[in-house]
Amino acid sequence: MNPLRLLSLDFDGTLIGPWNGTEPEIAPELITGLRRLRGQGVTIALNTGRTLALVDQALRFFPVIPDYALTTEREVYRLVNGSWAEVGPWNQRCHLAHRELFRRATPLLNDIQAYVEKDTEARLHHEDNALVGVVAKSEAEMDGIQDFIRDRQDRFPGFSTQRNSVYLRFCHADYDKGSVLRELQRVLGIGPSETFVAGDNFNDLPMLTRTCGHWLACPANSVPEVKSAVTAAHGFVAATPHGHGIIEALTRFFPVQLGAT
């Protein structure tokens, strides 16, 4: 087995827990563990649904700055001298693919907008004057919105969605947390056999596979679908939530590196 070289970590619900006033719950032992692994040369990538701007907001309170930010479930950035820089042509190809997809899928987007406005209490999410997602009032409402979209999206090849709880983002089927992680691995020359992956929600499923990482894990607060996927892939389902669960998993997989033996 190759040694650990890369961590691909979801952020909300995985590294951090519920918000208590102005700050989220952060496991101190996780911070210590991440710093120890970085000191041994392990690369840290946040693989998140957050935009780059929201990653920067998160890093105001999370004390471990990642080497890479894989944002909006599809873009890749490297931290260079304190600023984020694109890595190769991936992001440009991604932008072009989504621009063309949304142009072709305009009738579907119009149907989604009409349905959400008429039949739900959900909120439409726009970026640059384009409809890119939906925020539901509840998990049940989001289930219904997803059912509405699934019944229609086959008419528009390539159209897909990424869900995290009540948040839904429209996307090209070729771009998700798994494909962007594989691109980062290609760039770094790091294989799945050298990669640890952790997440908690639906949008993490594409990277919680053996084609992306040898060591797979999820915290106790993960949705049942994630727990099932991790279990089926012989990964580790933690007994504790959020960051406590991630350091539980890291310690189980890498006791020597974390000084647990």
Short mmCIF file of C-alpha atoms in Angstrom, two decimals:
data_model
loop_
_atom_site.label_atom_id
_atom_site.label_comp_id
_atom_site.label_asym_id
_atom_site.label_seq_id
_atom_site.Cartn_x
_atom_site.Cartn_y
_atom_site.Cartn_z
CA MET A 1 0.00 0.00 0.00
CA ASN A 2 1.25 3.47 -0.85
CA PRO A 3 1.57 6.04 1.95
CA LEU A 4 -0.98 8.78 2.51
CA ARG A 5 -0.26 11.82 0.34
CA LEU A 6 -3.60 13.61 -0.14
CA LEU A 7 -6.67 14.46 1.95
CA SER A 8 -9.90 15.34 0.09
CA LEU A 9 -12.21 16.77 2.73
CA ASP A 10 -15.72 18.14 2.57
CA PHE A 11 -16.14 21.16 4.83
CA ASP A 12 -19.65 21.88 6.14
CA GLY A 13 -20.94 18.98 8.19
CA THR A 14 -17.64 17.13 7.86
CA LEU A 15 -14.85 19.32 9.22
CA ILE A 16 -17.15 21.66 11.13
CA GLY A 17 -20.30 21.10 13.14
CA PRO A 18 -23.35 23.21 14.01
CA TRP A 19 -22.96 26.91 14.54
CA ASN A 20 -22.97 28.16 18.13
CA GLY A 21 -23.64 31.87 17.83
CA THR A 22 -20.99 33.35 15.55
CA GLU A 23 -18.74 30.28 15.24
CA PRO A 24 -19.20 26.62 14.29
CA GLU A 25 -18.18 23.64 16.38
CA ILE A 26 -14.57 22.71 15.57
CA ALA A 27 -12.84 19.67 17.07
CA PRO A 28 -9.47 20.78 18.49
CA GLU A 29 -8.06 17.28 18.05
CA LEU A 30 -8.84 17.46 14.32
CA ILE A 31 -6.83 20.66 13.95
CA THR A 32 -3.89 19.07 15.75
CA GLY A 33 -4.14 15.98 13.53
CA LEU A 34 -4.34 17.92 10.25
CA ARG A 35 -1.32 19.99 11.20
CA ARG A 36 0.62 16.88 12.09
CA LEU A 37 -0.17 15.22 8.76
CA ARG A 38 0.73 18.37 6.84
CA GLY A 39 4.05 18.43 8.66
CA GLN A 40 4.68 14.98 7.19
CA GLY A 41 4.10 16.25 3.65
CA VAL A 42 0.41 15.38 3.20
CA THR A 43 -1.47 17.74 0.87
CA ILE A 44 -4.84 19.05 2.10
CA ALA A 45 -7.68 19.83 -0.32
CA LEU A 46 -11.07 21.19 0.68
CA ASN A 47 -13.60 19.56 -1.64
CA THR A 48 -16.69 21.67 -1.07
CA GLY A 49 -19.90 23.02 -2.52
CA ARG A 50 -18.87 26.48 -1.34
CA THR A 51 -17.81 29.11 -3.84
CA LEU A 52 -14.27 30.43 -3.62
CA ALA A 53 -15.53 33.55 -1.81
CA LEU A 54 -17.34 31.39 0.74
CA VAL A 55 -14.20 29.28 1.21
CA ASP A 56 -12.35 32.47 2.14
CA GLN A 57 -15.11 33.30 4.63
CA ALA A 58 -14.82 29.82 6.15
CA LEU A 59 -11.06 30.12 6.54
CA ARG A 60 -11.53 33.15 8.78
CA PHE A 61 -12.59 30.77 11.56
CA PHE A 62 -11.09 27.42 10.49
CA PRO A 63 -7.40 27.48 11.48
CA VAL A 64 -6.01 25.03 8.89
CA ILE A 65 -5.55 26.63 5.48
CA PRO A 66 -5.78 24.05 2.68
CA ASP A 67 -3.26 23.72 -0.12
CA TYR A 68 -6.09 23.40 -2.66
CA ALA A 69 -9.74 24.45 -2.77
CA LEU A 70 -12.05 22.36 -4.95
CA THR A 71 -15.06 24.65 -5.07
CA THR A 72 -18.72 24.49 -6.15
CA GLU A 73 -18.22 20.73 -6.53
CA ARG A 74 -16.22 21.24 -9.73
CA GLU A 75 -13.49 23.91 -9.84
CA VAL A 76 -9.90 23.60 -8.67
CA TYR A 77 -7.68 26.31 -7.16
CA ARG A 78 -4.23 26.27 -5.60
CA LEU A 79 -3.08 28.60 -2.86
CA VAL A 80 -0.08 30.56 -4.13
CA ASN A 81 1.49 33.26 -1.95
CA GLY A 82 -1.77 33.78 -0.08
CA SER A 83 -3.98 34.00 -3.20
CA TRP A 84 -6.00 31.42 -5.11
CA ALA A 85 -4.80 30.52 -8.60
CA GLU A 86 -6.44 28.33 -11.22
CA VAL A 87 -4.75 25.02 -11.97
CA GLY A 88 -4.36 24.38 -15.69
CA PRO A 89 -7.26 24.62 -18.18
CA TRP A 90 -9.76 22.60 -16.10
CA ASN A 91 -11.80 25.54 -14.82
CA GLN A 92 -12.08 27.10 -18.26
CA ARG A 93 -13.33 23.83 -19.76
CA CYS A 94 -15.76 23.52 -16.87
CA HIS A 95 -17.14 27.04 -17.40
CA LEU A 96 -17.61 26.46 -21.11
CA ALA A 97 -19.36 23.13 -20.56
CA HIS A 98 -21.78 24.67 -18.09
CA ARG A 99 -22.47 27.71 -20.26
CA GLU A 100 -23.41 25.47 -23.18
CA LEU A 101 -25.42 23.11 -20.97
CA PHE A 102 -27.51 25.86 -19.44
CA ARG A 103 -28.12 27.34 -22.89
CA ARG A 104 -29.44 24.01 -24.14
CA ALA A 105 -31.39 23.37 -20.95
CA THR A 106 -33.19 26.75 -20.89
CA PRO A 107 -36.63 25.09 -21.31
CA LEU A 108 -35.94 22.84 -18.32
CA LEU A 109 -34.69 25.73 -16.21
CA ASN A 110 -37.85 27.66 -17.09
CA ASP A 111 -39.97 24.68 -16.02
CA ILE A 112 -38.07 24.40 -12.75
CA GLN A 113 -38.52 28.09 -12.04
CA ALA A 114 -42.25 27.94 -12.73
CA TYR A 115 -42.69 24.86 -10.54
CA VAL A 116 -40.68 26.27 -7.63
CA GLU A 117 -42.50 29.61 -7.71
CA LYS A 118 -45.97 28.10 -8.03
CA ASP A 119 -45.87 24.89 -6.00
CA THR A 120 -43.17 25.29 -3.32
CA GLU A 121 -41.86 27.67 -0.68
CA ALA A 122 -38.32 27.19 -1.93
CA ARG A 123 -36.02 30.01 -3.01
CA LEU A 124 -34.41 30.18 -6.44
CA HIS A 125 -30.67 30.84 -6.44
CA HIS A 126 -29.11 32.98 -9.18
CA GLU A 127 -25.48 33.77 -10.01
CA ASP A 128 -24.58 36.33 -12.67
CA ASN A 129 -28.29 36.63 -13.52
CA ALA A 130 -28.50 32.90 -14.28
CA LEU A 131 -30.60 30.34 -12.42
CA VAL A 132 -28.11 27.88 -10.92
CA GLY A 133 -29.90 26.25 -8.01
CA VAL A 134 -32.67 26.04 -5.44
CA VAL A 135 -32.80 26.34 -1.66
CA ALA A 136 -35.74 24.44 -0.15
CA LYS A 137 -37.53 25.03 3.14
CA SER A 138 -37.14 21.40 4.21
CA GLU A 139 -35.58 18.07 3.22
CA ALA A 140 -39.03 16.79 2.18
CA GLU A 141 -39.60 19.78 -0.06
CA MET A 142 -36.21 19.22 -1.67
CA ASP A 143 -37.10 15.56 -2.26
CA GLY A 144 -40.12 16.74 -4.25
CA ILE A 145 -38.10 19.26 -6.24
CA GLN A 146 -35.57 16.58 -7.15
CA ASP A 147 -38.37 14.25 -8.26
CA PHE A 148 -39.76 17.01 -10.50
CA ILE A 149 -36.36 17.54 -12.11
CA ARG A 150 -35.57 13.84 -12.56
CA ASP A 151 -38.82 13.31 -14.45
CA ARG A 152 -37.72 15.90 -17.04
CA GLN A 153 -33.92 16.07 -17.21
CA ASP A 154 -33.45 13.08 -19.54
CA ARG A 155 -34.53 15.36 -22.39
CA PHE A 156 -31.38 17.39 -21.79
CA PRO A 157 -28.29 15.14 -21.91
CA GLY A 158 -25.60 16.14 -19.45
CA PHE A 159 -27.95 17.94 -17.07
CA SER A 160 -27.46 16.89 -13.46
CA THR A 161 -27.71 18.22 -9.91
CA GLN A 162 -25.65 18.20 -6.73
CA ARG A 163 -27.49 18.20 -3.41
CA ASN A 164 -26.39 19.08 0.10
CA SER A 165 -29.34 18.92 2.50
CA VAL A 166 -31.84 21.59 1.35
CA TYR A 167 -29.41 23.08 -1.19
CA LEU A 168 -29.45 21.99 -4.83
CA ARG A 169 -27.01 23.11 -7.53
CA PHE A 170 -27.54 22.51 -11.26
CA CYS A 171 -24.49 21.16 -13.03
CA HIS A 172 -23.01 19.24 -15.93
CA ALA A 173 -22.92 15.51 -15.25
CA ASP A 174 -19.19 15.37 -16.06
CA TYR A 175 -18.26 17.71 -13.21
CA ASP A 176 -18.64 16.77 -9.55
CA LYS A 177 -16.54 16.23 -6.43
CA GLY A 178 -15.23 12.98 -7.83
CA SER A 179 -14.14 14.26 -11.23
CA VAL A 180 -12.50 17.39 -9.82
CA LEU A 181 -10.62 15.26 -7.28
CA ARG A 182 -9.38 12.98 -10.05
CA GLU A 183 -8.18 16.06 -11.97
CA LEU A 184 -6.25 17.24 -8.91
CA GLN A 185 -4.74 13.78 -8.52
CA ARG A 186 -3.70 13.85 -12.17
CA VAL A 187 -2.02 17.22 -11.76
CA LEU A 188 -0.21 16.18 -8.58
CA GLY A 189 0.69 12.69 -9.73
CA ILE A 190 -1.09 11.22 -6.72
CA GLY A 191 -3.20 8.09 -7.07
CA PRO A 192 -6.38 6.95 -5.31
CA SER A 193 -4.23 4.47 -3.35
CA GLU A 194 -2.55 7.49 -1.69
CA THR A 195 -5.74 9.46 -0.97
CA PHE A 196 -8.09 9.77 2.03
CA VAL A 197 -11.62 11.05 1.28
CA ALA A 198 -14.30 12.17 3.75
CA GLY A 199 -17.77 13.68 3.37
CA ASP A 200 -21.25 13.61 4.86
CA ASN A 201 -23.92 14.51 2.28
CA PHE A 202 -25.34 13.63 -1.13
CA ASN A 203 -22.92 15.79 -3.10
CA ASP A 204 -20.00 13.89 -1.53
CA LEU A 205 -21.08 10.55 -3.00
CA PRO A 206 -19.13 10.96 -6.30
CA MET A 207 -15.83 11.16 -4.40
CA LEU A 208 -16.62 8.51 -1.79
CA THR A 209 -15.58 5.70 -4.11
CA ARG A 210 -12.54 3.48 -4.53
CA THR A 211 -11.80 5.18 -7.85
CA CYS A 212 -11.10 8.35 -5.85
CA GLY A 213 -9.59 7.15 -2.60
CA HIS A 214 -8.28 4.09 -0.80
CA TRP A 215 -9.33 5.37 2.62
CA LEU A 216 -12.98 6.50 2.75
CA ALA A 217 -14.77 7.88 5.80
CA CYS A 218 -17.81 9.77 6.99
CA PRO A 219 -18.85 11.25 10.34
CA ALA A 220 -21.80 10.00 12.40
CA ASN A 221 -24.03 12.88 11.23
CA SER A 222 -23.85 11.75 7.58
CA VAL A 223 -27.01 11.05 5.61
CA PRO A 224 -27.91 7.33 5.37
CA GLU A 225 -26.97 7.19 1.68
CA VAL A 226 -23.42 8.29 2.47
CA LYS A 227 -23.07 5.82 5.34
CA SER A 228 -24.26 3.03 3.05
CA ALA A 229 -21.84 4.00 0.27
CA VAL A 230 -18.88 4.19 2.65
CA THR A 231 -19.79 0.87 4.26
CA ALA A 232 -20.20 -0.83 0.86
CA ALA A 233 -16.73 0.42 -0.14
CA HIS A 234 -15.22 -0.96 3.08
CA GLY A 235 -14.64 2.52 4.45
CA PHE A 236 -15.08 3.82 7.99
CA VAL A 237 -18.30 5.23 9.46
CA ALA A 238 -17.36 7.16 12.58
CA ALA A 239 -19.26 6.92 15.85
CA THR A 240 -18.84 10.66 16.46
CA PRO A 241 -20.03 13.64 14.40
CA HIS A 242 -18.35 16.27 12.26
CA GLY A 243 -14.67 16.91 12.91
CA HIS A 244 -14.61 14.53 15.85
CA GLY A 245 -15.59 11.75 13.45
CA ILE A 246 -12.94 12.72 10.91
CA ILE A 247 -10.09 12.62 13.41
CA GLU A 248 -11.56 9.32 14.65
CA ALA A 249 -11.25 7.97 11.12
CA LEU A 250 -7.78 9.41 10.52
CA THR A 251 -6.53 7.94 13.79
CA ARG A 252 -7.95 4.54 12.89
CA PHE A 253 -6.32 4.54 9.45
CA PHE A 254 -3.04 6.32 10.33
CA PRO A 255 -2.25 5.69 14.01
CA VAL A 256 1.50 5.85 13.54
CA GLN A 257 1.44 9.16 11.66
CA LEU A 258 -0.84 10.67 14.31
CA GLY A 259 1.13 9.29 17.24
CA ALA A 260 -1.72 7.10 18.46
CA THR A 261 0.35 3.96 18.93
#
